[in-house]
Amino acid sequence: MSIESIGAVDQLRRHLSGPRQRGEVIGLVPTMGALHEGHGSLVDRARAECDFVVVSIFVNPTQFGPDEDLELYPRSLADDFIFCEARKVDAIFAPSEEAMYPEPLHTLVEPGIEASRLCGASRPGHFKGVATIVLKFLNTVGPDRAYFGEKDFQQLRVVSQMVKDFDLPVEIVACPTHRENDGLAVASRNGYLSSEEREVAGILYRALRVARERIGDGEGDSEAALDAARTVIGLEPLARIDYIEVVDPVHLQPVEKVINPVRVVGAVWIGETRLIDNIFCDSPKKVLRRRKS
Ligand code: AMP
């Protein structure tokens, strides 16, 4: 059976009533399209774990700031269909802007402290837009599971917290970051990089790994670990740090002394392109124990 493409909320609800009545496990992978292997890893996981897989494709205008790349953002719906067909997706939900926002919303989701810092500080209003559209998609699809990438770790935390706070009946599945050979996290915006910029774009991940090594070496002092990471990035003239921090992995608040597991999170500008990434760091004690055994 060929893949169904659906553009309207009521049409999607009707389409899903069959699988729902049959008791099938429904999985949702929300995306902004321009699908790549990073998205593919989420789709493959959903395909392996669910009976019916829906991929949503929607470039959500309310999560872009006035000076951001909404107009420029890559769109490739025809290729995305082929991509989804090859990965045996059951339905694509690709609504128009009018279908999602027939009139401006009066009610918006205001995320909490998970959204206030890091990308939330650099992109005011971004996570309000994200949380609101994700809530609309969860309400429309009613999935048993929804798949999100750890690459956008703050988004994953904002969504998970919203699901918890609002008692939404869905399991949020966190999927590991899919990377290029040099460690660069695969992302739609990587296409903005010139070839010279692409050469150096792996620097963010290299810097995060340096911070992780320092923490693992028993460097409980976050600033010292971050200094080492900043030095790595500072050596590259094309790169400019937006932020780099050590945070707790739940509420994303800064951690000064690393005792428990943390995330090192960062955003850098490579020329005009802003890249984000993050890395898990186990507690120094556990790393040392692992290294000894
Ligand atoms: P986007 O289309 O960029 O909004 O991403 C849609 C979903 O795919 C989000 O949950 C992202 O975190 C996830 N995603 C994007 N790139 C990657 C990647 N390289 N590895 C894993 N997940 C990713």
PDB file of C-alpha atoms and ligand atoms in Angstrom:
ATOM      1  CA  MET A   1       0.000   0.000   0.000  1.00  0.00           C
ATOM      2  CA  SER A   2       1.427   3.404  -0.861  1.00  0.00           C
ATOM      3  CA  ILE A   3       1.987   6.032   1.764  1.00  0.00           C
ATOM      4  CA  GLU A   4      -0.895   8.368   2.675  1.00  0.00           C
ATOM      5  CA  SER A   5      -0.233  12.097   2.722  1.00  0.00           C
ATOM      6  CA  ILE A   6      -2.636  14.061   4.816  1.00  0.00           C
ATOM      7  CA  GLY A   7      -2.972  17.820   5.172  1.00  0.00           C
ATOM      8  CA  ALA A   8      -5.972  18.380   7.441  1.00  0.00           C
ATOM      9  CA  VAL A   9      -6.442  17.691  11.143  1.00  0.00           C
ATOM     10  CA  ASP A  10      -9.878  16.014  10.832  1.00  0.00           C
ATOM     11  CA  GLN A  11      -8.693  13.933   7.866  1.00  0.00           C
ATOM     12  CA  LEU A  12      -5.748  12.637   9.909  1.00  0.00           C
ATOM     13  CA  ARG A  13      -7.997  11.816  12.872  1.00  0.00           C
ATOM     14  CA  ARG A  14     -10.305   9.826  10.573  1.00  0.00           C
ATOM     15  CA  HIS A  15      -7.355   8.079   9.006  1.00  0.00           C
ATOM     16  CA  LEU A  16      -6.008   7.000  12.395  1.00  0.00           C
ATOM     17  CA  SER A  17      -9.330   5.727  13.742  1.00  0.00           C
ATOM     18  CA  GLY A  18      -8.804   2.346  11.963  1.00  0.00           C
ATOM     19  CA  PRO A  19      -5.371   1.575  13.444  1.00  0.00           C
ATOM     20  CA  ARG A  20      -6.549   2.866  16.815  1.00  0.00           C
ATOM     21  CA  GLN A  21      -9.625   0.622  16.840  1.00  0.00           C
ATOM     22  CA  ARG A  22      -7.454  -2.332  15.897  1.00  0.00           C
ATOM     23  CA  GLY A  23      -5.351  -1.572  18.999  1.00  0.00           C
ATOM     24  CA  GLU A  24      -2.257  -0.786  16.967  1.00  0.00           C
ATOM     25  CA  VAL A  25       0.621   1.056  18.639  1.00  0.00           C
ATOM     26  CA  ILE A  26       0.884   4.463  16.953  1.00  0.00           C
ATOM     27  CA  GLY A  27       4.246   6.240  16.735  1.00  0.00           C
ATOM     28  CA  LEU A  28       4.765   9.889  15.776  1.00  0.00           C
ATOM     29  CA  VAL A  29       7.991  11.449  14.490  1.00  0.00           C
ATOM     30  CA  PRO A  30       7.549  15.241  14.364  1.00  0.00           C
ATOM     31  CA  THR A  31       9.889  16.996  11.887  1.00  0.00           C
ATOM     32  CA  MET A  32      10.295  20.171   9.889  1.00  0.00           C
ATOM     33  CA  GLY A  33      11.080  18.154   6.760  1.00  0.00           C
ATOM     34  CA  ALA A  34      14.247  18.310   4.629  1.00  0.00           C
ATOM     35  CA  LEU A  35      14.645  14.792   5.954  1.00  0.00           C
ATOM     36  CA  HIS A  36      18.112  13.364   6.500  1.00  0.00           C
ATOM     37  CA  GLU A  37      19.698  10.358   8.197  1.00  0.00           C
ATOM     38  CA  GLY A  38      19.236  11.975  11.620  1.00  0.00           C
ATOM     39  CA  HIS A  39      15.472  11.969  11.083  1.00  0.00           C
ATOM     40  CA  GLY A  40      15.860   8.520   9.523  1.00  0.00           C
ATOM     41  CA  SER A  41      17.244   7.125  12.781  1.00  0.00           C
ATOM     42  CA  LEU A  42      14.080   8.288  14.580  1.00  0.00           C
ATOM     43  CA  VAL A  43      11.818   6.852  11.891  1.00  0.00           C
ATOM     44  CA  ASP A  44      13.663   3.508  11.970  1.00  0.00           C
ATOM     45  CA  ARG A  45      13.278   3.329  15.739  1.00  0.00           C
ATOM     46  CA  ALA A  46       9.565   4.151  15.471  1.00  0.00           C
ATOM     47  CA  ARG A  47       9.170   1.560  12.705  1.00  0.00           C
ATOM     48  CA  ALA A  48      10.810  -1.081  14.904  1.00  0.00           C
ATOM     49  CA  GLU A  49       8.680  -0.271  17.947  1.00  0.00           C
ATOM     50  CA  CYS A  50       5.261   0.703  16.551  1.00  0.00           C
ATOM     51  CA  ASP A  51       2.577  -0.794  14.308  1.00  0.00           C
ATOM     52  CA  PHE A  52       1.629   2.473  12.631  1.00  0.00           C
ATOM     53  CA  VAL A  53       4.161   5.259  12.022  1.00  0.00           C
ATOM     54  CA  VAL A  54       3.192   8.867  11.296  1.00  0.00           C
ATOM     55  CA  VAL A  55       5.814  11.439  10.272  1.00  0.00           C
ATOM     56  CA  SER A  56       4.729  15.054  10.517  1.00  0.00           C
ATOM     57  CA  ILE A  57       6.385  17.606   8.269  1.00  0.00           C
ATOM     58  CA  PHE A  58       5.735  21.213   9.164  1.00  0.00           C
ATOM     59  CA  VAL A  59       8.031  24.230   9.221  1.00  0.00           C
ATOM     60  CA  ASN A  60       6.410  25.894  12.197  1.00  0.00           C
ATOM     61  CA  PRO A  61       6.587  29.678  11.785  1.00  0.00           C
ATOM     62  CA  THR A  62       5.902  30.443  15.448  1.00  0.00           C
ATOM     63  CA  GLN A  63       9.197  28.949  16.583  1.00  0.00           C
ATOM     64  CA  PHE A  64      11.275  31.239  14.354  1.00  0.00           C
ATOM     65  CA  GLY A  65      12.280  34.712  15.533  1.00  0.00           C
ATOM     66  CA  PRO A  66      11.782  37.751  13.247  1.00  0.00           C
ATOM     67  CA  ASP A  67      15.467  37.740  12.193  1.00  0.00           C
ATOM     68  CA  GLU A  68      15.744  33.986  11.779  1.00  0.00           C
ATOM     69  CA  ASP A  69      15.795  31.747   8.705  1.00  0.00           C
ATOM     70  CA  LEU A  70      12.074  30.874   8.272  1.00  0.00           C
ATOM     71  CA  GLU A  71      12.066  31.847   4.584  1.00  0.00           C
ATOM     72  CA  LEU A  72      15.426  30.233   3.894  1.00  0.00           C
ATOM     73  CA  TYR A  73      14.721  27.014   5.790  1.00  0.00           C
ATOM     74  CA  PRO A  74      15.166  24.067   3.377  1.00  0.00           C
ATOM     75  CA  ARG A  75      11.947  22.508   2.051  1.00  0.00           C
ATOM     76  CA  SER A  76      11.937  19.325  -0.019  1.00  0.00           C
ATOM     77  CA  LEU A  77       8.510  17.728   0.290  1.00  0.00           C
ATOM     78  CA  ALA A  78       8.813  15.522  -2.818  1.00  0.00           C
ATOM     79  CA  ASP A  79      12.125  14.037  -1.641  1.00  0.00           C
ATOM     80  CA  ASP A  80      10.739  13.674   1.885  1.00  0.00           C
ATOM     81  CA  PHE A  81       7.945  11.483   0.509  1.00  0.00           C
ATOM     82  CA  ILE A  82      10.431   9.196  -1.205  1.00  0.00           C
ATOM     83  CA  PHE A  83      12.487   9.093   2.005  1.00  0.00           C
ATOM     84  CA  CYS A  84       9.438   8.106   4.079  1.00  0.00           C
ATOM     85  CA  GLU A  85       8.252   5.570   1.533  1.00  0.00           C
ATOM     86  CA  ALA A  86      11.654   3.851   1.586  1.00  0.00           C
ATOM     87  CA  ARG A  87      11.471   3.637   5.380  1.00  0.00           C
ATOM     88  CA  LYS A  88       7.960   2.186   5.340  1.00  0.00           C
ATOM     89  CA  VAL A  89       6.218   5.086   7.057  1.00  0.00           C
ATOM     90  CA  ASP A  90       2.428   4.594   7.107  1.00  0.00           C
ATOM     91  CA  ALA A  91       1.269   8.210   6.889  1.00  0.00           C
ATOM     92  CA  ILE A  92       2.740  11.663   6.413  1.00  0.00           C
ATOM     93  CA  PHE A  93       0.995  14.582   8.035  1.00  0.00           C
ATOM     94  CA  ALA A  94       2.082  17.656   6.083  1.00  0.00           C
ATOM     95  CA  PRO A  95      -0.378  20.409   6.959  1.00  0.00           C
ATOM     96  CA  SER A  96      -0.343  23.918   5.521  1.00  0.00           C
ATOM     97  CA  GLU A  97       0.169  26.890   7.810  1.00  0.00           C
ATOM     98  CA  GLU A  98      -3.582  27.627   7.488  1.00  0.00           C
ATOM     99  CA  ALA A  99      -4.446  24.082   8.567  1.00  0.00           C
ATOM    100  CA  MET A 100      -2.446  24.426  11.793  1.00  0.00           C
ATOM    101  CA  TYR A 101      -3.220  28.093  12.445  1.00  0.00           C
ATOM    102  CA  PRO A 102      -6.564  28.951  10.784  1.00  0.00           C
ATOM    103  CA  GLU A 103      -6.442  32.021  13.005  1.00  0.00           C
ATOM    104  CA  PRO A 104      -3.815  33.215  15.480  1.00  0.00           C
ATOM    105  CA  LEU A 105      -3.910  31.072  18.625  1.00  0.00           C
ATOM    106  CA  HIS A 106      -5.243  32.618  21.801  1.00  0.00           C
ATOM    107  CA  THR A 107      -3.731  29.903  23.985  1.00  0.00           C
ATOM    108  CA  LEU A 108      -0.016  29.129  24.050  1.00  0.00           C
ATOM    109  CA  VAL A 109       2.141  26.775  26.086  1.00  0.00           C
ATOM    110  CA  GLU A 110       4.596  28.631  28.319  1.00  0.00           C
ATOM    111  CA  PRO A 111       7.452  26.224  29.103  1.00  0.00           C
ATOM    112  CA  GLY A 112       9.247  26.494  32.448  1.00  0.00           C
ATOM    113  CA  ILE A 113      12.892  26.786  33.468  1.00  0.00           C
ATOM    114  CA  GLU A 114      13.989  24.114  31.000  1.00  0.00           C
ATOM    115  CA  ALA A 115      13.355  26.702  28.278  1.00  0.00           C
ATOM    116  CA  SER A 116      14.652  29.846  29.903  1.00  0.00           C
ATOM    117  CA  ARG A 117      18.394  29.537  29.297  1.00  0.00           C
ATOM    118  CA  LEU A 118      20.757  28.284  26.529  1.00  0.00           C
ATOM    119  CA  CYS A 119      18.836  28.339  23.204  1.00  0.00           C
ATOM    120  CA  GLY A 120      15.881  29.871  25.074  1.00  0.00           C
ATOM    121  CA  ALA A 121      18.034  32.918  25.850  1.00  0.00           C
ATOM    122  CA  SER A 122      19.452  33.160  22.325  1.00  0.00           C
ATOM    123  CA  ARG A 123      16.056  32.550  20.672  1.00  0.00           C
ATOM    124  CA  PRO A 124      13.329  34.256  22.746  1.00  0.00           C
ATOM    125  CA  GLY A 125       9.912  32.649  22.253  1.00  0.00           C
ATOM    126  CA  HIS A 126      11.351  29.670  20.364  1.00  0.00           C
ATOM    127  CA  PHE A 127      10.356  27.009  22.894  1.00  0.00           C
ATOM    128  CA  LYS A 128       6.911  28.501  23.401  1.00  0.00           C
ATOM    129  CA  GLY A 129       6.365  27.949  19.674  1.00  0.00           C
ATOM    130  CA  VAL A 130       7.845  24.453  19.845  1.00  0.00           C
ATOM    131  CA  ALA A 131       5.837  23.331  22.881  1.00  0.00           C
ATOM    132  CA  THR A 132       2.604  24.705  21.437  1.00  0.00           C
ATOM    133  CA  ILE A 133       2.944  23.021  18.044  1.00  0.00           C
ATOM    134  CA  VAL A 134       4.079  19.737  19.615  1.00  0.00           C
ATOM    135  CA  LEU A 135       1.014  19.792  21.859  1.00  0.00           C
ATOM    136  CA  LYS A 136      -1.186  20.352  18.794  1.00  0.00           C
ATOM    137  CA  PHE A 137       0.456  17.433  16.979  1.00  0.00           C
ATOM    138  CA  LEU A 138       0.164  15.157  19.996  1.00  0.00           C
ATOM    139  CA  ASN A 139      -3.522  16.065  20.260  1.00  0.00           C
ATOM    140  CA  THR A 140      -4.120  15.502  16.561  1.00  0.00           C
ATOM    141  CA  VAL A 141      -2.297  12.190  16.239  1.00  0.00           C
ATOM    142  CA  GLY A 142      -2.805  10.802  19.750  1.00  0.00           C
ATOM    143  CA  PRO A 143       0.314   8.626  19.452  1.00  0.00           C
ATOM    144  CA  ASP A 144       1.332   6.013  22.012  1.00  0.00           C
ATOM    145  CA  ARG A 145       4.954   7.047  21.469  1.00  0.00           C
ATOM    146  CA  ALA A 146       6.576  10.178  20.063  1.00  0.00           C
ATOM    147  CA  TYR A 147      10.202  10.183  18.966  1.00  0.00           C
ATOM    148  CA  PHE A 148      12.582  13.107  19.543  1.00  0.00           C
ATOM    149  CA  GLY A 149      16.318  13.476  18.943  1.00  0.00           C
ATOM    150  CA  GLU A 150      18.826  14.114  21.715  1.00  0.00           C
ATOM    151  CA  LYS A 151      20.543  16.423  19.245  1.00  0.00           C
ATOM    152  CA  ASP A 152      17.960  19.034  20.261  1.00  0.00           C
ATOM    153  CA  PHE A 153      18.343  18.180  23.913  1.00  0.00           C
ATOM    154  CA  GLN A 154      16.665  21.289  25.259  1.00  0.00           C
ATOM    155  CA  GLN A 155      13.663  20.694  23.000  1.00  0.00           C
ATOM    156  CA  LEU A 156      13.506  17.092  24.220  1.00  0.00           C
ATOM    157  CA  ARG A 157      13.505  18.282  27.831  1.00  0.00           C
ATOM    158  CA  VAL A 158      10.890  21.006  27.202  1.00  0.00           C
ATOM    159  CA  VAL A 159       8.592  18.496  25.517  1.00  0.00           C
ATOM    160  CA  SER A 160       9.148  15.802  28.166  1.00  0.00           C
ATOM    161  CA  GLN A 161       8.387  18.277  30.940  1.00  0.00           C
ATOM    162  CA  MET A 162       5.221  19.438  29.166  1.00  0.00           C
ATOM    163  CA  VAL A 163       4.060  15.832  28.777  1.00  0.00           C
ATOM    164  CA  LYS A 164       4.678  15.261  32.485  1.00  0.00           C
ATOM    165  CA  ASP A 165       3.071  18.512  33.633  1.00  0.00           C
ATOM    166  CA  PHE A 166      -0.044  18.085  31.476  1.00  0.00           C
ATOM    167  CA  ASP A 167      -0.402  14.300  32.078  1.00  0.00           C
ATOM    168  CA  LEU A 168      -0.349  13.660  28.347  1.00  0.00           C
ATOM    169  CA  PRO A 169      -0.854   9.956  27.591  1.00  0.00           C
ATOM    170  CA  VAL A 170       2.230   9.526  25.417  1.00  0.00           C
ATOM    171  CA  GLU A 171       5.699   8.104  25.927  1.00  0.00           C
ATOM    172  CA  ILE A 172       8.465  10.419  24.750  1.00  0.00           C
ATOM    173  CA  VAL A 173      11.286   8.345  23.283  1.00  0.00           C
ATOM    174  CA  ALA A 174      14.737   9.988  23.266  1.00  0.00           C
ATOM    175  CA  CYS A 175      16.916   8.934  20.318  1.00  0.00           C
ATOM    176  CA  PRO A 176      20.724   9.316  20.149  1.00  0.00           C
ATOM    177  CA  THR A 177      22.319  11.917  17.895  1.00  0.00           C
ATOM    178  CA  HIS A 178      23.235  10.691  14.437  1.00  0.00           C
ATOM    179  CA  ARG A 179      26.614  12.094  13.351  1.00  0.00           C
ATOM    180  CA  GLU A 180      28.808  12.547  10.298  1.00  0.00           C
ATOM    181  CA  ASN A 181      32.235  10.858  10.303  1.00  0.00           C
ATOM    182  CA  ASP A 182      33.933  13.908  11.844  1.00  0.00           C
ATOM    183  CA  GLY A 183      31.366  13.991  14.650  1.00  0.00           C
ATOM    184  CA  LEU A 184      29.243  16.845  13.286  1.00  0.00           C
ATOM    185  CA  ALA A 185      25.612  16.220  14.258  1.00  0.00           C
ATOM    186  CA  VAL A 186      23.568  15.743  11.077  1.00  0.00           C
ATOM    187  CA  ALA A 187      21.207  18.737  10.721  1.00  0.00           C
ATOM    188  CA  SER A 188      19.155  20.413   8.023  1.00  0.00           C
ATOM    189  CA  ARG A 189      21.023  23.673   8.610  1.00  0.00           C
ATOM    190  CA  ASN A 190      24.392  22.007   7.829  1.00  0.00           C
ATOM    191  CA  GLY A 191      23.458  22.655   4.198  1.00  0.00           C
ATOM    192  CA  TYR A 192      24.008  26.383   4.826  1.00  0.00           C
ATOM    193  CA  LEU A 193      27.736  25.783   5.447  1.00  0.00           C
ATOM    194  CA  SER A 194      30.253  26.629   2.734  1.00  0.00           C
ATOM    195  CA  SER A 195      32.810  23.893   2.040  1.00  0.00           C
ATOM    196  CA  GLU A 196      35.410  25.787   4.087  1.00  0.00           C
ATOM    197  CA  GLU A 197      32.954  26.119   6.981  1.00  0.00           C
ATOM    198  CA  ARG A 198      31.940  22.471   6.705  1.00  0.00           C
ATOM    199  CA  GLU A 199      35.607  21.477   7.132  1.00  0.00           C
ATOM    200  CA  VAL A 200      35.703  23.040  10.592  1.00  0.00           C
ATOM    201  CA  ALA A 201      32.120  22.407  11.734  1.00  0.00           C
ATOM    202  CA  GLY A 202      33.089  19.277  13.682  1.00  0.00           C
ATOM    203  CA  ILE A 203      34.841  21.566  16.175  1.00  0.00           C
ATOM    204  CA  LEU A 204      31.817  21.851  18.472  1.00  0.00           C
ATOM    205  CA  TYR A 205      31.612  18.109  19.048  1.00  0.00           C
ATOM    206  CA  ARG A 206      35.398  17.922  19.497  1.00  0.00           C
ATOM    207  CA  ALA A 207      35.182  20.633  22.148  1.00  0.00           C
ATOM    208  CA  LEU A 208      32.305  18.876  23.931  1.00  0.00           C
ATOM    209  CA  ARG A 209      34.353  15.688  24.006  1.00  0.00           C
ATOM    210  CA  VAL A 210      37.327  17.539  25.480  1.00  0.00           C
ATOM    211  CA  ALA A 211      35.057  18.860  28.255  1.00  0.00           C
ATOM    212  CA  ARG A 212      33.727  15.364  28.845  1.00  0.00           C
ATOM    213  CA  GLU A 213      37.237  13.931  29.067  1.00  0.00           C
ATOM    214  CA  ARG A 214      38.232  16.555  31.613  1.00  0.00           C
ATOM    215  CA  ILE A 215      35.149  15.789  33.694  1.00  0.00           C
ATOM    216  CA  GLY A 216      35.847  12.065  33.395  1.00  0.00           C
ATOM    217  CA  ASP A 217      39.448  12.635  34.494  1.00  0.00           C
ATOM    218  CA  GLY A 218      37.992  13.666  37.813  1.00  0.00           C
ATOM    219  CA  GLU A 219      37.772  17.351  36.918  1.00  0.00           C
ATOM    220  CA  GLY A 220      34.743  18.133  39.026  1.00  0.00           C
ATOM    221  CA  ASP A 221      35.100  21.821  38.308  1.00  0.00           C
ATOM    222  CA  SER A 222      32.843  22.665  35.352  1.00  0.00           C
ATOM    223  CA  GLU A 223      34.601  25.959  34.578  1.00  0.00           C
ATOM    224  CA  ALA A 224      37.952  24.213  34.123  1.00  0.00           C
ATOM    225  CA  ALA A 225      36.385  21.630  31.795  1.00  0.00           C
ATOM    226  CA  LEU A 226      34.596  24.385  29.855  1.00  0.00           C
ATOM    227  CA  ASP A 227      37.793  26.419  29.593  1.00  0.00           C
ATOM    228  CA  ALA A 228      39.441  23.468  27.891  1.00  0.00           C
ATOM    229  CA  ALA A 229      36.495  23.265  25.458  1.00  0.00           C
ATOM    230  CA  ARG A 230      36.567  27.035  24.826  1.00  0.00           C
ATOM    231  CA  THR A 231      40.281  26.808  24.032  1.00  0.00           C
ATOM    232  CA  VAL A 232      39.569  24.199  21.340  1.00  0.00           C
ATOM    233  CA  ILE A 233      36.913  26.403  19.718  1.00  0.00           C
ATOM    234  CA  GLY A 234      39.030  29.549  20.172  1.00  0.00           C
ATOM    235  CA  LEU A 235      41.699  28.049  17.899  1.00  0.00           C
ATOM    236  CA  GLU A 236      39.277  28.102  14.971  1.00  0.00           C
ATOM    237  CA  PRO A 237      38.852  31.616  13.517  1.00  0.00           C
ATOM    238  CA  LEU A 238      35.590  30.717  11.689  1.00  0.00           C
ATOM    239  CA  ALA A 239      33.883  29.621  14.930  1.00  0.00           C
ATOM    240  CA  ARG A 240      32.253  31.872  17.527  1.00  0.00           C
ATOM    241  CA  ILE A 241      30.747  30.542  20.739  1.00  0.00           C
ATOM    242  CA  ASP A 242      27.119  31.386  21.494  1.00  0.00           C
ATOM    243  CA  TYR A 243      27.127  29.360  24.704  1.00  0.00           C
ATOM    244  CA  ILE A 244      28.825  26.347  26.206  1.00  0.00           C
ATOM    245  CA  GLU A 245      27.736  25.069  29.597  1.00  0.00           C
ATOM    246  CA  VAL A 246      27.606  22.121  31.961  1.00  0.00           C
ATOM    247  CA  VAL A 247      23.999  21.560  33.050  1.00  0.00           C
ATOM    248  CA  ASP A 248      21.899  19.078  34.955  1.00  0.00           C
ATOM    249  CA  PRO A 249      20.203  16.738  32.473  1.00  0.00           C
ATOM    250  CA  VAL A 250      16.636  17.341  33.683  1.00  0.00           C
ATOM    251  CA  HIS A 251      16.054  21.044  34.251  1.00  0.00           C
ATOM    252  CA  LEU A 252      19.168  22.220  32.395  1.00  0.00           C
ATOM    253  CA  GLN A 253      20.435  24.426  35.179  1.00  0.00           C
ATOM    254  CA  PRO A 254      24.169  25.180  35.468  1.00  0.00           C
ATOM    255  CA  VAL A 255      26.286  22.771  37.504  1.00  0.00           C
ATOM    256  CA  GLU A 256      29.453  24.089  39.108  1.00  0.00           C
ATOM    257  CA  LYS A 257      30.776  20.908  40.723  1.00  0.00           C
ATOM    258  CA  VAL A 258      30.148  17.702  38.809  1.00  0.00           C
ATOM    259  CA  ILE A 259      29.120  14.878  41.093  1.00  0.00           C
ATOM    260  CA  ASN A 260      26.142  13.370  39.276  1.00  0.00           C
ATOM    261  CA  PRO A 261      25.744  12.814  35.521  1.00  0.00           C
ATOM    262  CA  VAL A 262      25.510  16.056  33.490  1.00  0.00           C
ATOM    263  CA  ARG A 263      25.124  17.269  29.913  1.00  0.00           C
ATOM    264  CA  VAL A 264      27.641  19.549  28.291  1.00  0.00           C
ATOM    265  CA  VAL A 265      25.646  21.671  25.856  1.00  0.00           C
ATOM    266  CA  GLY A 266      26.884  24.138  23.292  1.00  0.00           C
ATOM    267  CA  ALA A 267      25.972  26.395  20.404  1.00  0.00           C
ATOM    268  CA  VAL A 268      28.489  27.929  18.011  1.00  0.00           C
ATOM    269  CA  TRP A 269      28.259  30.148  15.010  1.00  0.00           C
ATOM    270  CA  ILE A 270      30.248  28.927  12.031  1.00  0.00           C
ATOM    271  CA  GLY A 271      30.067  31.994   9.815  1.00  0.00           C
ATOM    272  CA  GLU A 272      26.342  32.787   9.555  1.00  0.00           C
ATOM    273  CA  THR A 273      25.207  29.312  10.596  1.00  0.00           C
ATOM    274  CA  ARG A 274      24.377  28.463  14.182  1.00  0.00           C
ATOM    275  CA  LEU A 275      25.039  24.847  15.198  1.00  0.00           C
ATOM    276  CA  ILE A 276      24.008  23.177  18.435  1.00  0.00           C
ATOM    277  CA  ASP A 277      25.138  19.964  20.066  1.00  0.00           C
ATOM    278  CA  ASN A 278      25.423  18.274  23.443  1.00  0.00           C
ATOM    279  CA  ILE A 279      27.026  15.305  25.092  1.00  0.00           C
ATOM    280  CA  PHE A 280      26.246  13.096  28.085  1.00  0.00           C
ATOM    281  CA  CYS A 281      28.872  12.941  30.851  1.00  0.00           C
ATOM    282  CA  ASP A 282      28.695  10.335  33.525  1.00  0.00           C
ATOM    283  CA  SER A 283      29.721  11.246  37.067  1.00  0.00           C
ATOM    284  CA  PRO A 284      33.539  11.353  37.465  1.00  0.00           C
ATOM    285  CA  LYS A 285      33.353   8.601  40.092  1.00  0.00           C
ATOM    286  CA  LYS A 286      31.583   6.212  37.728  1.00  0.00           C
ATOM    287  CA  VAL A 287      33.990   6.989  34.877  1.00  0.00           C
ATOM    288  CA  LEU A 288      36.979   6.288  37.123  1.00  0.00           C
ATOM    289  CA  ARG A 289      35.416   3.029  38.324  1.00  0.00           C
ATOM    290  CA  ARG A 290      34.796   1.991  34.694  1.00  0.00           C
ATOM    291  CA  ARG A 291      38.352   2.875  33.677  1.00  0.00           C
ATOM    292  CA  LYS A 292      39.782   0.794  36.558  1.00  0.00           C
ATOM    293  CA  SER A 293      37.687  -2.306  35.855  1.00  0.00           C
TER     294      SER A 293
HETATM  295  P1  AMP B   1      13.836  18.994  12.877  1.00  0.00           P
HETATM  296  O1  AMP B   1      13.283  18.597  11.565  1.00  0.00           O
HETATM  297  O2  AMP B   1      15.219  19.572  12.794  1.00  0.00           O
HETATM  298  O3  AMP B   1      12.879  19.803  13.707  1.00  0.00           O
HETATM  299  O4  AMP B   1      14.049  17.633  13.694  1.00  0.00           O
HETATM  300  C1  AMP B   1      13.005  16.744  13.895  1.00  0.00           C
HETATM  301  C2  AMP B   1      13.427  15.715  14.908  1.00  0.00           C
HETATM  302  O5  AMP B   1      14.575  15.030  14.436  1.00  0.00           O
HETATM  303  C3  AMP B   1      13.817  16.344  16.263  1.00  0.00           C
HETATM  304  O6  AMP B   1      13.356  15.519  17.323  1.00  0.00           O
HETATM  305  C4  AMP B   1      15.321  16.363  16.188  1.00  0.00           C
HETATM  306  O7  AMP B   1      15.943  16.336  17.458  1.00  0.00           O
HETATM  307  C5  AMP B   1      15.594  15.085  15.427  1.00  0.00           C
HETATM  308  N1  AMP B   1      16.908  15.137  14.803  1.00  0.00           N
HETATM  309  C6  AMP B   1      17.386  16.075  13.961  1.00  0.00           C
HETATM  310  N2  AMP B   1      18.680  15.810  13.647  1.00  0.00           N
HETATM  311  C7  AMP B   1      19.010  14.684  14.316  1.00  0.00           C
HETATM  312  C8  AMP B   1      20.204  13.904  14.423  1.00  0.00           C
HETATM  313  N3  AMP B   1      21.320  14.238  13.794  1.00  0.00           N
HETATM  314  N4  AMP B   1      20.183  12.805  15.205  1.00  0.00           N
HETATM  315  C9  AMP B   1      19.056  12.446  15.881  1.00  0.00           C
HETATM  316  N5  AMP B   1      17.902  13.148  15.827  1.00  0.00           N
HETATM  317  C10 AMP B   1      17.882  14.246  15.054  1.00  0.00           C
END
